[in-house]
PDB file of C-alpha atoms in Angstrom:
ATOM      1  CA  UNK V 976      57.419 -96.009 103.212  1.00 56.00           C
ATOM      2  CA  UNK V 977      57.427 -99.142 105.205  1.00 59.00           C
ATOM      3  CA  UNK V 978      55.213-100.804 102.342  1.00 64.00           C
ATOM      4  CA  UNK V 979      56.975 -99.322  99.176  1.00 72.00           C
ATOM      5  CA  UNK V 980      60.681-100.994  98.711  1.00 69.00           C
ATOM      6  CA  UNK V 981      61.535 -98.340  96.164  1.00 67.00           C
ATOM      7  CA  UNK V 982      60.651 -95.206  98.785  1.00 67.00           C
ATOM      8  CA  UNK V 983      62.850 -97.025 101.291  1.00 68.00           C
ATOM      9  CA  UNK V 984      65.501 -97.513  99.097  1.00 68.00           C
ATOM     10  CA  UNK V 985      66.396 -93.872  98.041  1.00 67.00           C
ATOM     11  CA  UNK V 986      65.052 -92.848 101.474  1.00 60.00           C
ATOM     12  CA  UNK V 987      68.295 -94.430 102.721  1.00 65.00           C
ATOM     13  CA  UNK V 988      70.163 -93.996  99.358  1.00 74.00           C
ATOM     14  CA  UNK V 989      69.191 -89.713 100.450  1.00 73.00           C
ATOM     15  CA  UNK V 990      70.666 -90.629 104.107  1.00 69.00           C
ATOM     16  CA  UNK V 991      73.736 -91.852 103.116  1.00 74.00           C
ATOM     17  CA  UNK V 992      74.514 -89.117 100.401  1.00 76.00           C
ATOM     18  CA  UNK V 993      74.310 -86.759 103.289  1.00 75.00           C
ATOM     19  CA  UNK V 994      76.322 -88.423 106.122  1.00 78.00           C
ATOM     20  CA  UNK V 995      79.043 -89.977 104.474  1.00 83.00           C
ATOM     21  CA  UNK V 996      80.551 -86.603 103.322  1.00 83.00           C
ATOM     22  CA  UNK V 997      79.490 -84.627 106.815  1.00 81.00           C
ATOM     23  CA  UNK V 998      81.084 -87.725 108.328  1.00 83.00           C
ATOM     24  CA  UNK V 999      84.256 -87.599 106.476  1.00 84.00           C
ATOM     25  CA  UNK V1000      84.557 -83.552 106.906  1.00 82.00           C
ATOM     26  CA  UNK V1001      83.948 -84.664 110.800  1.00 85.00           C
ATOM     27  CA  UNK V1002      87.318 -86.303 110.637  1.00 86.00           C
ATOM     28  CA  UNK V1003      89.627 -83.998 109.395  1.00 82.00           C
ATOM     29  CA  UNK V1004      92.158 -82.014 111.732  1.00 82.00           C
ATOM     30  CA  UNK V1005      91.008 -79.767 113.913  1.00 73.00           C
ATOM     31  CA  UNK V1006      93.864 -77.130 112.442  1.00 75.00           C
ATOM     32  CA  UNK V1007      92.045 -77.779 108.999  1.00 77.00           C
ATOM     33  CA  UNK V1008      88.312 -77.525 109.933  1.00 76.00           C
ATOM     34  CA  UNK V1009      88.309 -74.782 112.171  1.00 77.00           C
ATOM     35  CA  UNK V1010      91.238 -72.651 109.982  1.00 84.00           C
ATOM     36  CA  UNK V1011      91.506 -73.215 106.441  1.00 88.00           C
ATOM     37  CA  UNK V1012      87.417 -74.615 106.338  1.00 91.00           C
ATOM     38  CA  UNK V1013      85.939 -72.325 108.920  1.00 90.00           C
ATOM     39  CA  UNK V1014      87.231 -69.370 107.183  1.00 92.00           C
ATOM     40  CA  UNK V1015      86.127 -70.559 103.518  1.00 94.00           C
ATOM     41  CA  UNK V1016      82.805 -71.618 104.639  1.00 94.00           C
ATOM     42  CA  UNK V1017      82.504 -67.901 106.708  1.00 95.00           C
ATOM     43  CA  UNK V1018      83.706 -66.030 103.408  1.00 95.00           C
ATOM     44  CA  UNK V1019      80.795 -68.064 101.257  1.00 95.00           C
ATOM     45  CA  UNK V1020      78.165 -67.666 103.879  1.00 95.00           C
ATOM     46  CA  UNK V1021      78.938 -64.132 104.257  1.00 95.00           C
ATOM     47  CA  UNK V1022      80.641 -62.634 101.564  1.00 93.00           C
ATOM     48  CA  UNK V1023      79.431 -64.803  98.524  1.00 95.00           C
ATOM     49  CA  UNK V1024      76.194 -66.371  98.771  1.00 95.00           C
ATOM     50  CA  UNK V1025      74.921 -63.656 101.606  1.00 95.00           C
ATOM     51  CA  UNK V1026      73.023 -66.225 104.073  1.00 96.00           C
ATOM     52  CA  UNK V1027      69.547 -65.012 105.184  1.00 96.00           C
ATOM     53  CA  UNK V1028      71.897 -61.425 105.600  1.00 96.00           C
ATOM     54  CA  UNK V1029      68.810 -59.208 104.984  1.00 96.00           C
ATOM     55  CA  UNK V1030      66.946 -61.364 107.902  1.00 96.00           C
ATOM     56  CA  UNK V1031      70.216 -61.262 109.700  1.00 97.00           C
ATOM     57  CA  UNK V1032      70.472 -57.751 109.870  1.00 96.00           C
ATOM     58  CA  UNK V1033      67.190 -56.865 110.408  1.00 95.00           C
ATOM     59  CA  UNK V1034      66.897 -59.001 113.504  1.00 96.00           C
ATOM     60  CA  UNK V1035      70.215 -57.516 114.968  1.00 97.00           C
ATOM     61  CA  UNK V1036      68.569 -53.965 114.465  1.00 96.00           C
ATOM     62  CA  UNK V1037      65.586 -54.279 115.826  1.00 95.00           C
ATOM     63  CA  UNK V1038      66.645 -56.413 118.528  1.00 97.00           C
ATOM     64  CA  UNK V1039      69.537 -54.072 119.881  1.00 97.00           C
ATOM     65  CA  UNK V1040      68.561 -50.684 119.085  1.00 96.00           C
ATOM     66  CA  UNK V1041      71.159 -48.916 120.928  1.00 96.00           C
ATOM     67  CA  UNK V1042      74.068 -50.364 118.916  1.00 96.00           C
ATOM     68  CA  UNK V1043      75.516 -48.017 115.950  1.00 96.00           C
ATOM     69  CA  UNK V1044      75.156 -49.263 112.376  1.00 94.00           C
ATOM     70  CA  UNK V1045      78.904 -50.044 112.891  1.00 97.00           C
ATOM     71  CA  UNK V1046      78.549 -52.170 115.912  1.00 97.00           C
ATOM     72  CA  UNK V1047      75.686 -54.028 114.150  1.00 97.00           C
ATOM     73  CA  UNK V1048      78.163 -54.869 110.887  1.00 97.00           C
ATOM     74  CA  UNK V1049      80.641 -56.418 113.168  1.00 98.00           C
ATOM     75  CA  UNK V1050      78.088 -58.382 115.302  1.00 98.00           C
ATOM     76  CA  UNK V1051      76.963 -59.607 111.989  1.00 98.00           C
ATOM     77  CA  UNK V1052      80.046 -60.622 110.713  1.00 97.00           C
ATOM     78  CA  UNK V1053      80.979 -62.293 113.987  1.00 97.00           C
ATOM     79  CA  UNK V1054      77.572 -64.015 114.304  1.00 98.00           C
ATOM     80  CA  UNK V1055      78.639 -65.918 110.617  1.00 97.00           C
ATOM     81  CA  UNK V1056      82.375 -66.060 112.424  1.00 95.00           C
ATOM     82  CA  UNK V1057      80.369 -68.169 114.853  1.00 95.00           C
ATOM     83  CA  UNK V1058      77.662 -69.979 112.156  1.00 96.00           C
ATOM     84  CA  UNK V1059      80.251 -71.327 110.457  1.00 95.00           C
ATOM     85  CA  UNK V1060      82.258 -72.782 113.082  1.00 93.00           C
ATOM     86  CA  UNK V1061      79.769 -73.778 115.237  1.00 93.00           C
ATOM     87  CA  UNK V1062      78.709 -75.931 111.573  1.00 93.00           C
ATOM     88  CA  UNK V1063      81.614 -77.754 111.534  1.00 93.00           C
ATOM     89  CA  UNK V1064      81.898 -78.506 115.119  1.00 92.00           C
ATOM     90  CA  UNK V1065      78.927 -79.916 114.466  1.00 93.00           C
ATOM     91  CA  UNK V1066      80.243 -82.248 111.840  1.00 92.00           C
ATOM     92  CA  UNK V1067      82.360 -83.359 114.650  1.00 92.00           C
ATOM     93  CA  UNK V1068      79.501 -84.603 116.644  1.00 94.00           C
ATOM     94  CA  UNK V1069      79.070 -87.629 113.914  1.00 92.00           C
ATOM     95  CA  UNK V1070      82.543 -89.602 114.868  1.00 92.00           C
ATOM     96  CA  UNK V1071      84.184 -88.011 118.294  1.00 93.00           C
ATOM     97  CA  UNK V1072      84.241 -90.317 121.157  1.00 94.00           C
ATOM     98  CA  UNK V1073      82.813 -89.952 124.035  1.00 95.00           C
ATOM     99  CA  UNK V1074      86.245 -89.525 126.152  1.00 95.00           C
ATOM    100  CA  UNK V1075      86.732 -86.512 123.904  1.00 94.00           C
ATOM    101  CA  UNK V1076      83.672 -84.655 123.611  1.00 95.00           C
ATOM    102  CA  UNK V1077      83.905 -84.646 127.587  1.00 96.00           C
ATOM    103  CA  UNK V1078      86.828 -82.795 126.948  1.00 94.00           C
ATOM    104  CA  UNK V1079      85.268 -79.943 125.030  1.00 94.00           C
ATOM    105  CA  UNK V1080      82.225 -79.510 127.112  1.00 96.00           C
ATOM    106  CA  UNK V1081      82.461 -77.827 131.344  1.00 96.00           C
ATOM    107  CA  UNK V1082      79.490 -77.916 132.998  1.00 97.00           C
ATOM    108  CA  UNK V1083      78.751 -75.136 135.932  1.00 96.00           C
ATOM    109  CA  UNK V1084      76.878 -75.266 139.023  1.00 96.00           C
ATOM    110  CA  UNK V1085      75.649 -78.803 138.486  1.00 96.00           C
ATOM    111  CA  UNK V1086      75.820 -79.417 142.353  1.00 97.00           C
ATOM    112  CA  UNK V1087      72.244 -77.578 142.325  1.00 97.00           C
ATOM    113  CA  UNK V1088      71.266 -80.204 139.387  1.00 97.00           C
ATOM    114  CA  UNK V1089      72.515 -83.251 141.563  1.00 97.00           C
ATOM    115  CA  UNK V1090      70.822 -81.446 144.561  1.00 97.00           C
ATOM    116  CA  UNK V1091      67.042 -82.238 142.989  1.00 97.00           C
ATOM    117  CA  UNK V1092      67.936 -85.570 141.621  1.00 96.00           C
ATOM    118  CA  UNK V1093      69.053 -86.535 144.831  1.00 96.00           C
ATOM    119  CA  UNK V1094      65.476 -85.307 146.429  1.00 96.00           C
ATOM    120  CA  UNK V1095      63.836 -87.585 143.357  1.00 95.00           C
ATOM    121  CA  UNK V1096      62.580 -84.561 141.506  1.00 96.00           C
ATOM    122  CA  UNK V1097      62.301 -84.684 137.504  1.00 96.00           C
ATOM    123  CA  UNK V1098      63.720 -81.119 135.961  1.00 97.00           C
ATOM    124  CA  UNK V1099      62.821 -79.390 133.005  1.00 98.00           C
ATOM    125  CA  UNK V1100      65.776 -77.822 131.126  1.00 98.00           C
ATOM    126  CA  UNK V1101      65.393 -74.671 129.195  1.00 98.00           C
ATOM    127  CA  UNK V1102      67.571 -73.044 127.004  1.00 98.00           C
ATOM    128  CA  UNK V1103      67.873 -71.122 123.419  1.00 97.00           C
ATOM    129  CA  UNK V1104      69.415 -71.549 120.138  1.00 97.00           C
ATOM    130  CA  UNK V1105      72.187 -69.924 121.351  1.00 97.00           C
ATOM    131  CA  UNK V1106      76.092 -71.170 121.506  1.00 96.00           C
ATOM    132  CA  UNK V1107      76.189 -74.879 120.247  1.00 96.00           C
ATOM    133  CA  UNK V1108      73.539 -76.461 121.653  1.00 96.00           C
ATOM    134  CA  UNK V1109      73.844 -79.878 119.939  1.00 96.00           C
ATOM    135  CA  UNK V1110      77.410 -80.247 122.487  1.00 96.00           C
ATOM    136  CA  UNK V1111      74.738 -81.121 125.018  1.00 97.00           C
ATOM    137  CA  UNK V1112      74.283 -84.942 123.532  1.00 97.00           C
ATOM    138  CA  UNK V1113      77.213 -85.298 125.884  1.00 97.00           C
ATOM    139  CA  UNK V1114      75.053 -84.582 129.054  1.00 97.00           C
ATOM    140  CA  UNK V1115      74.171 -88.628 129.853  1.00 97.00           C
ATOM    141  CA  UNK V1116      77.992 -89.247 129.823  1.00 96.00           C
ATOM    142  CA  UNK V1117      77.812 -86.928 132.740  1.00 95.00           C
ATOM    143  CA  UNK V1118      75.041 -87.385 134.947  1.00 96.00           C
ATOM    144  CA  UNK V1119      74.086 -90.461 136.684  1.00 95.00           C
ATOM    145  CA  UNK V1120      70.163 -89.839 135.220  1.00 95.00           C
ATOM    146  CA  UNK V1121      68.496 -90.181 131.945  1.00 96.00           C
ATOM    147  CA  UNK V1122      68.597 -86.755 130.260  1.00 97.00           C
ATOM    148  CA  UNK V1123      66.084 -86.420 127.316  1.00 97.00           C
ATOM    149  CA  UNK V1124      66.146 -84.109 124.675  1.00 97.00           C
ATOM    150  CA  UNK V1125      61.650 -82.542 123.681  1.00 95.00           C
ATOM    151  CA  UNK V1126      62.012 -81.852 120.224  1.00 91.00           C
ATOM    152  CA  UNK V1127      59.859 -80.969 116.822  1.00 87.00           C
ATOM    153  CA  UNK V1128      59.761 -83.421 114.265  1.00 85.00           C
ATOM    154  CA  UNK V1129      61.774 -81.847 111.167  1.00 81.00           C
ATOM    155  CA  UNK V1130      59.324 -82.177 108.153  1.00 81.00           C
ATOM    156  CA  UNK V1131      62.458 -83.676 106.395  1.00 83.00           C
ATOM    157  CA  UNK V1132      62.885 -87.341 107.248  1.00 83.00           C
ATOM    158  CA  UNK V1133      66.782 -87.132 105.478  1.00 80.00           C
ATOM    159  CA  UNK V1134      67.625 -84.379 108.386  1.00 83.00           C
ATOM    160  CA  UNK V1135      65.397 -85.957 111.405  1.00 85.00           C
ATOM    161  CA  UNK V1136      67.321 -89.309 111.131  1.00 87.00           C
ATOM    162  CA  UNK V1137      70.683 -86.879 110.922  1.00 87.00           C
ATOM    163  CA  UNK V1138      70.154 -85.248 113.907  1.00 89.00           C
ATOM    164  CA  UNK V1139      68.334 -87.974 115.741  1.00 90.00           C
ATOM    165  CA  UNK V1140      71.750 -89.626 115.148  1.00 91.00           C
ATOM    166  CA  UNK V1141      73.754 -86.848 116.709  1.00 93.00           C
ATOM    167  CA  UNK V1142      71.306 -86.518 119.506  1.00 94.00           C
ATOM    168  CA  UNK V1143      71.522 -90.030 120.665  1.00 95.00           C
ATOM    169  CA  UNK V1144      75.053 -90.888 120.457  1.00 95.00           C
ATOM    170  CA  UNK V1145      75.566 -91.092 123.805  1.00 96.00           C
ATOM    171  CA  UNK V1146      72.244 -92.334 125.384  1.00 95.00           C
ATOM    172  CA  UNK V1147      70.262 -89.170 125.304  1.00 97.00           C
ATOM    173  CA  UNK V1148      66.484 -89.744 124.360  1.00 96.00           C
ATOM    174  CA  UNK V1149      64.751 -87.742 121.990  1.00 96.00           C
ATOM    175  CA  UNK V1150      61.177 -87.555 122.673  1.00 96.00           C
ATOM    176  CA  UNK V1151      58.654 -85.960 120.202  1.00 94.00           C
ATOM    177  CA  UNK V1152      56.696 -82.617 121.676  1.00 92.00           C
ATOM    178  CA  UNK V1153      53.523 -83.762 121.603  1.00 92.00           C
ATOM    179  CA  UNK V1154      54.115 -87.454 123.447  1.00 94.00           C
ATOM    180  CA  UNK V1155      56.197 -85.600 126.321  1.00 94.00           C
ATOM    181  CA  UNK V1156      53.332 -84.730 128.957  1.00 93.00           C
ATOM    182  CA  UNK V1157      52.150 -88.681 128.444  1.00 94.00           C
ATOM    183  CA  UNK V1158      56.437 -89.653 129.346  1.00 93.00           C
ATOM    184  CA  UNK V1159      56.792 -87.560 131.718  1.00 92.00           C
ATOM    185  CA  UNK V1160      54.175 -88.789 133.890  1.00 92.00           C
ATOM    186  CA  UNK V1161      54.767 -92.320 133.196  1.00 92.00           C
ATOM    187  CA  UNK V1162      58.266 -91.901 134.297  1.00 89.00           C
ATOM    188  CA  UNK V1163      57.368 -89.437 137.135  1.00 84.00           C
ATOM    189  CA  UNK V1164      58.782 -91.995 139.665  1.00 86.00           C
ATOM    190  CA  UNK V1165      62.415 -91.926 138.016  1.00 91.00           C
ATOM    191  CA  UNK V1166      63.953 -88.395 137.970  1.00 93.00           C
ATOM    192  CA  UNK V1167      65.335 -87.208 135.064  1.00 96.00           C
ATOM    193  CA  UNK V1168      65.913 -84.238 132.888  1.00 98.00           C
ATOM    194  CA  UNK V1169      64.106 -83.233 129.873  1.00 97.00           C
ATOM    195  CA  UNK V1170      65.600 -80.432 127.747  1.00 98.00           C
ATOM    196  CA  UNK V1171      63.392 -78.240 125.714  1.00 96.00           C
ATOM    197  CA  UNK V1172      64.589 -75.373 123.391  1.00 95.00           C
ATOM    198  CA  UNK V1173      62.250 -72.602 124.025  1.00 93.00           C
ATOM    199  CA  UNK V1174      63.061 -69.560 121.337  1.00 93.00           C
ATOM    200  CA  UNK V1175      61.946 -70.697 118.295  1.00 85.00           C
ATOM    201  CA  UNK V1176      58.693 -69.113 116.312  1.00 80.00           C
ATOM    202  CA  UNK V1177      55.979 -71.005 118.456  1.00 80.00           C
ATOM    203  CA  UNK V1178      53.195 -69.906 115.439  1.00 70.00           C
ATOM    204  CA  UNK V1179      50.958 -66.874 115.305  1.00 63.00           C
ATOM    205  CA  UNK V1180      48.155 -68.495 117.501  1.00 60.00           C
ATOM    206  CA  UNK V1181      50.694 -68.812 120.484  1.00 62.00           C
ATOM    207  CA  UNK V1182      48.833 -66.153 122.814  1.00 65.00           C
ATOM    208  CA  UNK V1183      51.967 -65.777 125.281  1.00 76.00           C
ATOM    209  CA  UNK V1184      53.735 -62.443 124.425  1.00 85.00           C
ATOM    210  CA  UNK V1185      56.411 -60.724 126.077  1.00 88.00           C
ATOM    211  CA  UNK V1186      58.657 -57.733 125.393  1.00 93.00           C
ATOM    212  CA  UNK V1187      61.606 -59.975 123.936  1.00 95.00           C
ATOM    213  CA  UNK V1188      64.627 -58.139 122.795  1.00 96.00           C
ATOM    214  CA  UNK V1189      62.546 -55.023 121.801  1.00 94.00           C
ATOM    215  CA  UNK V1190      59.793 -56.695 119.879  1.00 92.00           C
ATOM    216  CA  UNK V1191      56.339 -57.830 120.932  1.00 91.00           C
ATOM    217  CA  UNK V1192      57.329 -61.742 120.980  1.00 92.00           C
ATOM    218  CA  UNK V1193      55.255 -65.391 120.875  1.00 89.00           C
ATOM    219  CA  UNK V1194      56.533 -67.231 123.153  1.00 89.00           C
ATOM    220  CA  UNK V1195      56.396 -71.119 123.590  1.00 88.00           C
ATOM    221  CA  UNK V1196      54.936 -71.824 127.110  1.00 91.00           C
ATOM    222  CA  UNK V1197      55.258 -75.834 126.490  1.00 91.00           C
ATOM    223  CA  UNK V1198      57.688 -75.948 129.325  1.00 94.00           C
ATOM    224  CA  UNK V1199      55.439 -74.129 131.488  1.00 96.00           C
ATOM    225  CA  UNK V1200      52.970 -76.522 130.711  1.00 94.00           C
ATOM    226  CA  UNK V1201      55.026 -79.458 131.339  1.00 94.00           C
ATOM    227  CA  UNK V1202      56.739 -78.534 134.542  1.00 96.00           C
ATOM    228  CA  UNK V1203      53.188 -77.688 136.347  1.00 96.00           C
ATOM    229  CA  UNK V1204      52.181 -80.712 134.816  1.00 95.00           C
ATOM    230  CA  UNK V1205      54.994 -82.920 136.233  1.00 94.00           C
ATOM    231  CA  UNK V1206      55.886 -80.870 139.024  1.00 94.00           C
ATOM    232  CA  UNK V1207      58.998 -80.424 137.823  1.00 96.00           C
ATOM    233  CA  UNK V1208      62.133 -78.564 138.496  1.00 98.00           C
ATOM    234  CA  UNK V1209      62.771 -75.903 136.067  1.00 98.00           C
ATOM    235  CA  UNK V1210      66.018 -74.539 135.961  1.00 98.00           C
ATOM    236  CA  UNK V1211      68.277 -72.308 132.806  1.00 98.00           C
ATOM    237  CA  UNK V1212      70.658 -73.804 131.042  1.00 98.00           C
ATOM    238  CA  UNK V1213      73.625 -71.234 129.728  1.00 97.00           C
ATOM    239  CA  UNK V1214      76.415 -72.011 127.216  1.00 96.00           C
ATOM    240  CA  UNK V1215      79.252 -70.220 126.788  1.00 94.00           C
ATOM    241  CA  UNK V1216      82.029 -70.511 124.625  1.00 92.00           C
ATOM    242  CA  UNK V1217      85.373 -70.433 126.000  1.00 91.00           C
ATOM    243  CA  UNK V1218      88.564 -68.986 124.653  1.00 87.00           C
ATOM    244  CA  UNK V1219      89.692 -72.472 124.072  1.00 85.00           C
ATOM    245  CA  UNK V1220      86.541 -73.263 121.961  1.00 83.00           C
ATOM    246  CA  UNK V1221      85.709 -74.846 124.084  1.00 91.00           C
ATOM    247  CA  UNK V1222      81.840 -74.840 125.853  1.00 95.00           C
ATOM    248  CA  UNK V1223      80.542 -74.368 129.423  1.00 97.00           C
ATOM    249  CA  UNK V1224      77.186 -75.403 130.418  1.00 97.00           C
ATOM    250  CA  UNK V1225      75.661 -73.866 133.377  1.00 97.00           C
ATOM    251  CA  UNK V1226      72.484 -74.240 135.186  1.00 98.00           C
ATOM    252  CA  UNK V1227      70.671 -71.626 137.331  1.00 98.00           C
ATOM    253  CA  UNK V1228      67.651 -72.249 139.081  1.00 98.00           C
ATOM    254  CA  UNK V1229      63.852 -70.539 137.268  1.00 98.00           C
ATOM    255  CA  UNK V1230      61.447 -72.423 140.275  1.00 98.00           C
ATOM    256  CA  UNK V1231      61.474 -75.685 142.271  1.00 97.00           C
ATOM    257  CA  UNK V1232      58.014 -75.119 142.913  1.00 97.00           C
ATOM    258  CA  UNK V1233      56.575 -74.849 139.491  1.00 97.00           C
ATOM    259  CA  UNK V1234      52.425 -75.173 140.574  1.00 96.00           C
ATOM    260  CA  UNK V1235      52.680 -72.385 143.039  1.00 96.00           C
ATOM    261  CA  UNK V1236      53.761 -69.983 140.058  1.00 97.00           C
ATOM    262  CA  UNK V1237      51.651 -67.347 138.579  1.00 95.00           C
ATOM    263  CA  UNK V1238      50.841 -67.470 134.845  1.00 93.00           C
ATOM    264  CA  UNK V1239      53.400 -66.969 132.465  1.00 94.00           C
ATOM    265  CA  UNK V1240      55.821 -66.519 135.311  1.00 96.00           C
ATOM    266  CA  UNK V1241      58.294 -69.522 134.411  1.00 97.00           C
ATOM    267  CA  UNK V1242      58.034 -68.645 130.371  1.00 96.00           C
ATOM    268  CA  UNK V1243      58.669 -65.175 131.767  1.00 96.00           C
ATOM    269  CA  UNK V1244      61.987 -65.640 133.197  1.00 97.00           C
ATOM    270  CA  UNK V1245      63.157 -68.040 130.676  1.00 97.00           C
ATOM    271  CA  UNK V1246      62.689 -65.156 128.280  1.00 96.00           C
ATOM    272  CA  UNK V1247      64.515 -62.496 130.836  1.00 97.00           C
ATOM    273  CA  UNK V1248      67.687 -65.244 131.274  1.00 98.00           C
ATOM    274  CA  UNK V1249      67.763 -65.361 127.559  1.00 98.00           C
ATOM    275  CA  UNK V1250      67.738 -61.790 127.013  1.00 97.00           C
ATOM    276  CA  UNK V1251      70.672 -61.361 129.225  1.00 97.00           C
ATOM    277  CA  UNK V1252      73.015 -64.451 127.413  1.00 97.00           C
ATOM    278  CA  UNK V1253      71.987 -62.646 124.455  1.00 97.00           C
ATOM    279  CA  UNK V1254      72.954 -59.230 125.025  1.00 96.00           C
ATOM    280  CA  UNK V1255      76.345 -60.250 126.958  1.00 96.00           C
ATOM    281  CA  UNK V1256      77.318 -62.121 123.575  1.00 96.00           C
ATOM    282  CA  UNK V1257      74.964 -61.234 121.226  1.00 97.00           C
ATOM    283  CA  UNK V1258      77.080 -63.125 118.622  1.00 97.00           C
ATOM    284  CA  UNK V1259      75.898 -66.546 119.679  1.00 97.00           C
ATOM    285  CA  UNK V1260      72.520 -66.665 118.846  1.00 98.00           C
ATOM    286  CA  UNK V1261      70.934 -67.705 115.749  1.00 97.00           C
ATOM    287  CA  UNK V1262      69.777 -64.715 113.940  1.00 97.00           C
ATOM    288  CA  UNK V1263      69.691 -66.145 110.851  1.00 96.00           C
ATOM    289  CA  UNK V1264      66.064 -67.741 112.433  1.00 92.00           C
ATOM    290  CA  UNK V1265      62.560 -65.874 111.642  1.00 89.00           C
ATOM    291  CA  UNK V1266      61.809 -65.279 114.570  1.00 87.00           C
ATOM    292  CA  UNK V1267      59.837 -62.675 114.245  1.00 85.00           C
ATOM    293  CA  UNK V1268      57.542 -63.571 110.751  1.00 70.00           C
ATOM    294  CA  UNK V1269      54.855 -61.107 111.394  1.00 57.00           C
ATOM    295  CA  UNK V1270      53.914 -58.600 113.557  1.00 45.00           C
ATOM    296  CA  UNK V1271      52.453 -59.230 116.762  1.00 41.00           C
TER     297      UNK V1271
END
């Protein structure tokens, strides 16, 4: 693209169609975009157009088998309750200053956090799809350290740039998955953190399997990998929404001594923390994800 004018061109031409209106939607009232818009965009993605409901449901079935077909409709309807909010909050993330997004976001236990920077030791962040995860941006405004964000390039370049944008607003640094382990131990003499979203489908020739919510589930061990690597710190990162809508971030502690683990010990417990965010609000997660796209 760098050599063809005319790719470039509607490359950005594609960019711009996309984040001028999410940009403009990002700066309407808060009394419009979480009523009147989070209730039309709920009723479209759940009533009307049905999004991914036959994946939704299925996952909520499987994964909570104790729950009545009742109790399943109403997670189900909440869980869109929540998509569709948690999309325009999102929009948000394009224009909101810094100042405010500090407002919206609590974090918990970070004295623990501040703890293992203060003894120079680099932590590895794990957490889910779960809550709004994309709040976290705000993390650098917090902590005196560089906080990085391990991510999977998005096969569309339109949507990387998008939230590569929203990601680095305020100085967090997005560094591809398969260049981390190299970073890491380049920077292994200035602690940091390095988030890494864990739950998605890690590909059928992932060979780490737990019981997961029910099922017989792959498992990404990447942050396994890294933190034994690194000698990192590797602790859980929680978010719950608040009645406010609000978020609160908290951290709990997996291992500070990630090389004396046993295999599949730290992957292990990041599953088990999950599993218990999950099934206190079950709403929150993304179940509208394939998680599980064939058996294992």
């Amino acid at each position: 693209m760098k050599n063809n004018p005319l790719k470039k061109a509607l490359y950005y031409l594609s960019f711009l169609s996309v984040y001028l209106p999410v940009y403009l939607l990002g700066l309407l009232p808060l009394s419009v975009s979480k009523g009147t818009l989070g209730k039309m965009l709920y009723f479209l993605s759940y009533r009307i157009f049905r999004y991914r409901y036959n994946v939704v449901l299925q996952n909520l079935s499987r994964a909570l088998p104790t729950k009545s077909y009742a109790e399943i409709q109403q997670i189900s309807k909440d869980f869109y309750r929540h998509l569709s909010l948690m999309i325009l909050e999102t929009t948000r993330l394009f224009s909101i200053s810094s100042s405010s997004l500090l407002k919206k976001v609590t974090l918990s236990n970070v004295e623990m956090v501040m703890d293992y920077y203060e003894q120079k030791r680099n932590i590895i962040a794990v957490l889910g799809h779960y809550g709004n995860w994309e709040y976290l941006n705000i993390l650098p405004a917090y902590l005196p350290f560089n906080v990085n964000a391990i991510y999977k390039p998005l096969s569309n370049p339109v949507m990387g740039k998008l939230i590569h944008h929203i990601r680095g607003r305020f100085g967090m640094r997005l560094i591809p998955a398969n260049q981390a382990l190299r970073y890491l131990l380049k920077q292994k003499d200035q602690p940091q953190m390095s988030l890494f979203i864990a739950d998605q489908f890690p590909g059928i020739n992932e060979d780490t399997k737990f019981d997961f919510l029910h099922q017989s589930t792959n498992m990404f061990n990447g942050a396994e990998k890294l933190s034994i690597a690194t000698d990192a710190v590797v602790v859980y990162i929680d978010i719950k929404r608040k009645p406010d809508n609000c978020w609160e971030v908290g951290f709990s502690l997996i291992t500070d001594a990630a090389k004396q683990t046993e295999e599949q010990q730290i992957t292990r417990c990041f599953a088990d923390k999950l599993q218990e965010t999950i099934k206190a609000h079950p709403a929150y997660w993304l179940w509208s994800h394939k998680r599980w796209k064939v058996a294992v």
